[in-house]
Coordinates of C-alpha atoms and ligand atoms in Angstrom, one line a residue:
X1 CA 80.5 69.7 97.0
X2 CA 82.2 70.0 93.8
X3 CA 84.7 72.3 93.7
X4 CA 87.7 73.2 90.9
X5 CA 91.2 73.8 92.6
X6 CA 91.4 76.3 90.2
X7 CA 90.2 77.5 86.4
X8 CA 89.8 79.7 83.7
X9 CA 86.9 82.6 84.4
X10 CA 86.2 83.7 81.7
X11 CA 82.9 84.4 79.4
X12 CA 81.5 86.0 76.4
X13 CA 83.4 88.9 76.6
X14 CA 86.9 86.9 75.6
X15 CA 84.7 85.0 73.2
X16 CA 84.1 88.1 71.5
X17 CA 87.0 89.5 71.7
X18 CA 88.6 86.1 70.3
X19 CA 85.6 86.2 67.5
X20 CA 86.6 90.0 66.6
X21 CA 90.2 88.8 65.7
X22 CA 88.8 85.5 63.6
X23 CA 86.1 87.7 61.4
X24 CA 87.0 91.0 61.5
X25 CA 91.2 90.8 61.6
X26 CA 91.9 87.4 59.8
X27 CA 95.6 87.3 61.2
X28 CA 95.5 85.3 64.2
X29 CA 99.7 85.8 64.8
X30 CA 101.4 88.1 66.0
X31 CA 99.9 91.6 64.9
X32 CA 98.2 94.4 66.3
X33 CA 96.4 92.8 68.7
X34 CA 99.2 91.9 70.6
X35 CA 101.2 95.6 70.1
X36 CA 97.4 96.8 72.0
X37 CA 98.4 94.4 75.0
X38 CA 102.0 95.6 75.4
X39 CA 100.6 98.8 75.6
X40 CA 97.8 98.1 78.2
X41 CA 100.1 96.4 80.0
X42 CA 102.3 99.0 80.0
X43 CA 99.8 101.8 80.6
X44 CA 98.8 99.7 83.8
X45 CA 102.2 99.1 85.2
X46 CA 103.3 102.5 84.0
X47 CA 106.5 102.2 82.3
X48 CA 106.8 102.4 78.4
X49 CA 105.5 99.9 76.1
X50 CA 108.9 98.8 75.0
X51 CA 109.8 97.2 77.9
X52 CA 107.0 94.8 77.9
X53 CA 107.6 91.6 75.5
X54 CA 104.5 89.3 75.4
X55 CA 106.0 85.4 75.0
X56 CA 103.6 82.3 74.7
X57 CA 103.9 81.1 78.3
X58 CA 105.7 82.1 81.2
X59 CA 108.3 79.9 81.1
X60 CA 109.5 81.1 77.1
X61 CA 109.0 84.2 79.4
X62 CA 111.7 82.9 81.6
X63 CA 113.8 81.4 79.6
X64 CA 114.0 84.7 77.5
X65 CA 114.9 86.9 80.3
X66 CA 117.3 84.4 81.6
X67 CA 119.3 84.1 77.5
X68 CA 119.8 88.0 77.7
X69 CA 121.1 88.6 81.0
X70 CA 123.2 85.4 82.5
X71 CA 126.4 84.6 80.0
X72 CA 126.7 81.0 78.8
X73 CA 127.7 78.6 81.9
X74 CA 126.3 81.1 84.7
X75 CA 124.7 80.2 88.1
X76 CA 121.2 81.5 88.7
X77 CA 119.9 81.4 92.5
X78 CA 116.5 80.1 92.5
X79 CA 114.3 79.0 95.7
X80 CA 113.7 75.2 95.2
X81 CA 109.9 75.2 96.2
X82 CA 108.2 76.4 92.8
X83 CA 107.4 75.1 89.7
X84 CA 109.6 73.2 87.5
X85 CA 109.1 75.6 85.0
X86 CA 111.5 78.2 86.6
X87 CA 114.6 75.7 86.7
X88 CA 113.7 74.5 83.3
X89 CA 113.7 78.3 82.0
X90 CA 117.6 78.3 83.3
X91 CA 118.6 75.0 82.1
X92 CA 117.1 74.8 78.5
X93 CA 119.0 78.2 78.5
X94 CA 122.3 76.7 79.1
X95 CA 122.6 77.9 82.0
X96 CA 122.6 76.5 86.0
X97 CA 119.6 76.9 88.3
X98 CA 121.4 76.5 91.6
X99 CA 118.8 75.5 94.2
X100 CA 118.6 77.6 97.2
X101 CA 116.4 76.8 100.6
X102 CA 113.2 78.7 101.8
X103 CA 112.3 80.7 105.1
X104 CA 109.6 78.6 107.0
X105 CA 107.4 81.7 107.4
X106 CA 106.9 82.3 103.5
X107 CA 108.2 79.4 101.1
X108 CA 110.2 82.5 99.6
X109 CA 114.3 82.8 98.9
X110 CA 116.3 82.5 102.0
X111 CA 119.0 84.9 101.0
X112 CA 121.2 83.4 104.1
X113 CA 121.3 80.0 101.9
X114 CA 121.7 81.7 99.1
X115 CA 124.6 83.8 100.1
X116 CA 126.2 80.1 100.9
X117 CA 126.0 78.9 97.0
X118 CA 127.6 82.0 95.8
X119 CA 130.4 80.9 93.1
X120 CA 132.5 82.8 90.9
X121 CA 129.8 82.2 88.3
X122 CA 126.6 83.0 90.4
X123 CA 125.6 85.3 87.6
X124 CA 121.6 86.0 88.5
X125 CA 119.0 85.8 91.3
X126 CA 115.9 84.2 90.7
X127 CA 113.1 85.1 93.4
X128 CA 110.0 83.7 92.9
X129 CA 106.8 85.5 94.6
X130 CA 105.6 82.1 96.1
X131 CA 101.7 82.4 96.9
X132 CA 101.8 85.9 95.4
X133 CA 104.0 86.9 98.0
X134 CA 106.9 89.5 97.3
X135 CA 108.7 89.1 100.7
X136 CA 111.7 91.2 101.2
X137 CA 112.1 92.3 97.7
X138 CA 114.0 94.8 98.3
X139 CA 116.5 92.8 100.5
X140 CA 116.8 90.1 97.3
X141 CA 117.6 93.3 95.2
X142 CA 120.2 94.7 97.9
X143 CA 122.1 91.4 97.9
X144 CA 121.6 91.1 94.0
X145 CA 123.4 95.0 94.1
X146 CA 126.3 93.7 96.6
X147 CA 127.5 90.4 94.7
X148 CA 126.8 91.9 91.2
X149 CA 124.0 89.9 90.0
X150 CA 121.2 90.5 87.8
X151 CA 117.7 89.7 89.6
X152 CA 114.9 87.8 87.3
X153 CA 111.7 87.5 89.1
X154 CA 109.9 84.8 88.5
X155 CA 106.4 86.7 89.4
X156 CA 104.2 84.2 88.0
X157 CA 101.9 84.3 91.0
X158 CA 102.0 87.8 91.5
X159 CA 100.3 89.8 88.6
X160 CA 98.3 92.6 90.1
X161 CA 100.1 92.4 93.5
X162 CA 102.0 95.6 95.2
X163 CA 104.8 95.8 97.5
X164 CA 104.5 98.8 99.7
X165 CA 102.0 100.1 97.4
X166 CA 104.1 100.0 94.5
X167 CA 103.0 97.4 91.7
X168 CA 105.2 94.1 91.0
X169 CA 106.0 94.9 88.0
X170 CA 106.4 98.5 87.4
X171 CA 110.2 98.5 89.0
X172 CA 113.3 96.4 89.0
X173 CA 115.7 94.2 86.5
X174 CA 113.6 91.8 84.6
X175 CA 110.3 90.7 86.1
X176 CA 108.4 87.7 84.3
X177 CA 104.6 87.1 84.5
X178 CA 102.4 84.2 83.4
X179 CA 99.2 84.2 82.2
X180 CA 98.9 80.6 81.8
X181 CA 94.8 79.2 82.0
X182 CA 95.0 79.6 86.3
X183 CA 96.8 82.7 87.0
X184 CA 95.4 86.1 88.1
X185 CA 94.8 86.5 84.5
X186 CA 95.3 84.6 81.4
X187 CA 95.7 85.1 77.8
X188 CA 95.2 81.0 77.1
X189 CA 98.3 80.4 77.8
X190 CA 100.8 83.3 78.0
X191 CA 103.3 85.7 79.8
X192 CA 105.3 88.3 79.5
X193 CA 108.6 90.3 80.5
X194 CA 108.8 93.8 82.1
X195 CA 112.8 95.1 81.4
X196 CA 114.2 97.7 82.6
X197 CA 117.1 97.3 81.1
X198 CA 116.4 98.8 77.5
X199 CA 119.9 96.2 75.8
X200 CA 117.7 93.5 77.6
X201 CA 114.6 94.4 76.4
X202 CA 116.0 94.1 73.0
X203 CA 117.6 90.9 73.1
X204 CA 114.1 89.5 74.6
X205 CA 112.2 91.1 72.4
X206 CA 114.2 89.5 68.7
X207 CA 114.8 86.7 70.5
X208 CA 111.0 85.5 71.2
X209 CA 110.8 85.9 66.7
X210 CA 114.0 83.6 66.3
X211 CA 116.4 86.5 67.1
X212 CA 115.9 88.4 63.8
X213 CA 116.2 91.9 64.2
X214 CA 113.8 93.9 65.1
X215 CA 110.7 91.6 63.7
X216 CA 108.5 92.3 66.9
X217 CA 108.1 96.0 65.4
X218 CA 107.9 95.4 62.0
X219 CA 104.8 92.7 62.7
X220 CA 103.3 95.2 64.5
X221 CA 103.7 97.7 61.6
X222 CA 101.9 94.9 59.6
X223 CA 105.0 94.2 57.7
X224 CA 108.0 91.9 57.8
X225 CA 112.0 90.9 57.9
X226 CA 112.8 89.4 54.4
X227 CA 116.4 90.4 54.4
X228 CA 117.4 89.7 57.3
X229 CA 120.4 89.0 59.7
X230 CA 120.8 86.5 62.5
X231 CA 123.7 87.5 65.5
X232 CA 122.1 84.9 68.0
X233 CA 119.8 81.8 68.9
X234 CA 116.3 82.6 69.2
X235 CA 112.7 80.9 69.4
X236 CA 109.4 80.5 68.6
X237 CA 108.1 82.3 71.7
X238 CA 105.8 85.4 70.5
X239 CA 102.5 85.4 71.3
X240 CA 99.3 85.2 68.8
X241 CA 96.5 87.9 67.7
X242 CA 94.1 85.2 69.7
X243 CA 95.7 85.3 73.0
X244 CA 95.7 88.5 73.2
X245 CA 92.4 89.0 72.3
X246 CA 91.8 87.1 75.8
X247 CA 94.6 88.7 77.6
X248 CA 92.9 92.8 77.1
X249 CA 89.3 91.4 78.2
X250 CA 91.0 89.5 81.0
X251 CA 93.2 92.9 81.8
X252 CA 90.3 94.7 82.0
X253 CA 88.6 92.8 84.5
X254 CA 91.7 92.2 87.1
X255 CA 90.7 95.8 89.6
X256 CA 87.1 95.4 89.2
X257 CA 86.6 91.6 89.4
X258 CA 89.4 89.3 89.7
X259 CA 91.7 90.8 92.3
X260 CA 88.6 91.6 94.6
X261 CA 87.3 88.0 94.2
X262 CA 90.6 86.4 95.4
X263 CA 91.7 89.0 98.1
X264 CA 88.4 88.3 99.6
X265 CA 88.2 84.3 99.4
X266 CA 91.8 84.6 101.0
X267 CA 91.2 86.7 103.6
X268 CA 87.8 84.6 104.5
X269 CA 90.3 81.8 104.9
X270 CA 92.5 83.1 106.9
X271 CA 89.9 84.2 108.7
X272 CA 88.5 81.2 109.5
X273 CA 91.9 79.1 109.8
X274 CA 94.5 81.6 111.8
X275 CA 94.9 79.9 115.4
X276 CA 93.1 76.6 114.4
X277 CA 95.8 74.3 116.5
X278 CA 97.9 71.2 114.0
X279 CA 97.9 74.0 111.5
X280 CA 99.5 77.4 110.5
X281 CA 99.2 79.7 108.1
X282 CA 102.0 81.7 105.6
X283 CA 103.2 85.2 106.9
X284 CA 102.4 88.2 104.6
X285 CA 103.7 91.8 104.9
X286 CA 100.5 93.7 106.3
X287 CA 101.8 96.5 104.2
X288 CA 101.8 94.8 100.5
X289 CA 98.4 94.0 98.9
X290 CA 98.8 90.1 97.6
X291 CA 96.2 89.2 95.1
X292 CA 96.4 85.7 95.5
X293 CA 97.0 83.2 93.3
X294 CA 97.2 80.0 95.3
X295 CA 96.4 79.9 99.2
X296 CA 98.1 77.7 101.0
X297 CA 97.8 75.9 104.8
X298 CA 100.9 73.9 106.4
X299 CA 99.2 71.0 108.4
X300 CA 101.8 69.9 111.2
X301 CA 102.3 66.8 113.0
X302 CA 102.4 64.6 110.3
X303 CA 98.8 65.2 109.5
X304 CA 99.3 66.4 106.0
X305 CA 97.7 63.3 104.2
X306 CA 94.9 62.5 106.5
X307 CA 93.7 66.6 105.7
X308 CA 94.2 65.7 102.2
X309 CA 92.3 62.8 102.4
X310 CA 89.5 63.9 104.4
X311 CA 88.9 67.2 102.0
X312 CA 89.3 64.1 99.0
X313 CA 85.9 62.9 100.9
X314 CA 84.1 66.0 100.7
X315 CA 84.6 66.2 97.4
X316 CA 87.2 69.0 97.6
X317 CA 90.5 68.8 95.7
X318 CA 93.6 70.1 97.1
X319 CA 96.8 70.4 95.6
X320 CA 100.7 70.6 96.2
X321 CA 103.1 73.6 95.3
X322 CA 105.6 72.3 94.8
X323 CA 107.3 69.2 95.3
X324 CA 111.2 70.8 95.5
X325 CA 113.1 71.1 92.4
X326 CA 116.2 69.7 94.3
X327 CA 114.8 66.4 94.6
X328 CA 114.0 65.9 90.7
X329 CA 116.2 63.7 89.0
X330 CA 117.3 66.3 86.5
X331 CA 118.2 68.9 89.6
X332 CA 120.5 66.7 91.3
X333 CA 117.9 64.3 92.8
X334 CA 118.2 65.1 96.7
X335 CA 121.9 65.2 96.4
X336 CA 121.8 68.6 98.5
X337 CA 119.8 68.5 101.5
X338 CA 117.4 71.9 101.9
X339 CA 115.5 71.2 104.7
X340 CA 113.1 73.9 105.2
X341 CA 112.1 73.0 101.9
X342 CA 112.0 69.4 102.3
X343 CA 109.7 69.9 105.9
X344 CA 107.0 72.3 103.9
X345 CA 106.9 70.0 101.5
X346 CA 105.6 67.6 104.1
X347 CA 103.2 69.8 105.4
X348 CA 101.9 72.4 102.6
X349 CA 98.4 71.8 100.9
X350 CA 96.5 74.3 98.2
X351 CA 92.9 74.8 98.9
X352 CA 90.5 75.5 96.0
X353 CA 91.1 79.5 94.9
X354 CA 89.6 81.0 91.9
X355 CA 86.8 83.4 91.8
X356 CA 84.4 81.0 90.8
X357 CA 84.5 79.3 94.3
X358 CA 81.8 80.8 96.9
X359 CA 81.7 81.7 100.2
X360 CA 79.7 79.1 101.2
X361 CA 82.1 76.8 99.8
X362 CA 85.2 78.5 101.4
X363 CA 83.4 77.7 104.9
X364 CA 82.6 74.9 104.5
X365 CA 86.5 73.8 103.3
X366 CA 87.8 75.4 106.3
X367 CA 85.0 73.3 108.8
X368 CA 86.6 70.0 106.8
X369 CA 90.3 71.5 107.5
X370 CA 89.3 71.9 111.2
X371 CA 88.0 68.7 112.0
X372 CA 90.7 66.9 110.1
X373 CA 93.8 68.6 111.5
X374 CA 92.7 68.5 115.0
Ligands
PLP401 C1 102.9 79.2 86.1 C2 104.3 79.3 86.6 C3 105.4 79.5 85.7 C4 105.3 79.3 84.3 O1 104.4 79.9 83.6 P1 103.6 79.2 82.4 O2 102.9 80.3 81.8 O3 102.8 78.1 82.9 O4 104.7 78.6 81.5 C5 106.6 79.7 86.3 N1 106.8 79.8 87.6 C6 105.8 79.6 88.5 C7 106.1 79.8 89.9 C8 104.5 79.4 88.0 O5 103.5 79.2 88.9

């Protein structure tokens, strides 16, 4: 076998899409192309195309949303399993990403922990959707309401997921996607912001063009800021006429193509893995529809490796999300114990997921889990 963990799927229809913006546009920045995405985006999540702001990854995404809603100083909840890229977002903000610990059942926010770390700065809440997974959203946004915080979901798994059948993305505070090469869909690389909160929305929205003021409309008007004032630090952090050339073909395809692809691959696995004894399997809500990004297996007893290993032999590569941020140097490097976090870690392994694996080739991953985790 030879099989991608994951990858870009994508074809001749983002080639001419990138090709249209090269021969018949000529301005590959941030122009009308990218006003067309906001307001697909929009259309799809249905809410208004100014409260989508398009960044260059999901992280400038994240970083954005975190700058206009946590003062200088605050404390921002965040589950410790997920990328680096979410505590990054806090502290090249200025700000503190306190690490929280996970359930066992989902890898998502324990809000028990959480509640623990509470400070007089705990400003924000930053749930991430961990394997596409929105799991008691609604309670992270109840305790957001009772301590006064903000909530920024980091929701890069979860494009084109729905949580009791409502879209992630089309309610809450500030919810941040990625469209970075492996996610549900990409624009290259890529993200974006949904606000609800129009002040936010503003702030996000100067700030990814270097916090001058209102620059994002006047690009899209095909004109520019020459006198111009500056209140606050911005960045380099829009995105270009190219990526979202990719991003509307890549939009386009998610209902028809892309979500189908993965919901079935996942469910095939599960399928062939729930009750398979030495290994279990992340809980979902049976009434949210998860369009997964990454599926994941915990392998118990210790046998993580040797499943690793003997999947390495078939020629399947498996991966790890995520090594926990509290044990990174920069985070504190395992000064706080999270051990929920710590045990998964032990025991969680990513199996190839991308709509561009077969059938064939989920089966005969899952015979190669079986007879290694017995
Ligand atoms: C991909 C990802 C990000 C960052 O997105 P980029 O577009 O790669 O910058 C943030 N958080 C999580 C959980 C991710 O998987």
């Amino acid at each position: 076998m030879s099989i991608r963990l994951s990858r870009s799927i994508v074809g001749a229809a983002e080639a001419a899409a990138v090709t249209r913006v090269i021969t018949e546009d000529g301005y590959l920045g941030m122009g009308g192309e990218v006003q067309r995405f906001e307001a697909e985006l929009a259309a799809w999540l249905g809410v208004e195309p100014r409260q989508i702001i398009t960044a260059n990854t999901g992280t400038a995404a994240l970083h954005l949303a975190v700058q206009a809603v946590v003062p200088p100083g605050g404390e921002v909840l965040v589950p410790t399993l997920t990328f680096v890229a979410s505590f990054q977002a806090v502290s090249g903000a200025g700000r503190v990403p306190v690490p929280c610990d996970v359930l066992e059942e989902t890898g998502t926010i324990d809000l028990e922990d959480a509640e623990k770390r509470l400070t007089e700065r705990t400003a924000a809440i930053m749930p991430v959707h961990y394997a596409s997974n929105p799991w008691q959203l609604e309670a992270v946004y109840d305790f957001a309401r009772r301590h006064g915080l903000r909530v920024i979901e980091d929701a890069a798994h979860a494009f084109g997921c729905r949580r009791h059948g409502r879209k992630i993305g089309s309610a809450g505070d500030m919810v941040c996607f990625s469209f970075d090469g492996i996610k549900n869909i990409t624009s290259g690389e890529g993200g974006c912001i949904v606000a609800f909160d129009p002040e936010a929305a503003r702030l996000c929205s100067d700030a990814r063009l270097l916090s001058v003021e209102n620059d994002a409309e006047k690009r899209f008007a095909g004109t520019r800021s020459w006198d111009f004032d500056v209140k606050r630090q911005g960045w380099r952090y829009h995105m270009s006429n190219i990526m979202a050339a990719i991003g509307r073909v890549q939009l386009s395809r998610l209902d028809g193509e892309f979500a189908p692809a993965r919901r079935a691959l996942a469910a095939l696995y599960r399928e062939e893995l729930s009750g398979v004894p030495g290994l279990a399997l992340l809980q979902t809500d049976p009434d949210d529809d998860i369009v997964p990004h990454i599926f994941e297996i915990r392998v118990l007893h210790g046998r993580k490796n040797a499943v690793k290993a003997r999947l390495a032999e078939a020629g399947v590569p498996t991966g790890v999300h995520y090594k926990p941020n509290h044990l990174l140097t920069l985070y504190g490097g395992g000064r706080v114990s999270l051990p929920v976090a710590e045990r998964l870690y032990g025991e969680l392994v990513t199996l190839p997921l991308h709509p561009g694996v077969s059938r064939e080739e989920v089966l005969a991953i899952c015979a190669a889990v079986r007879e290694a985790s017995a």
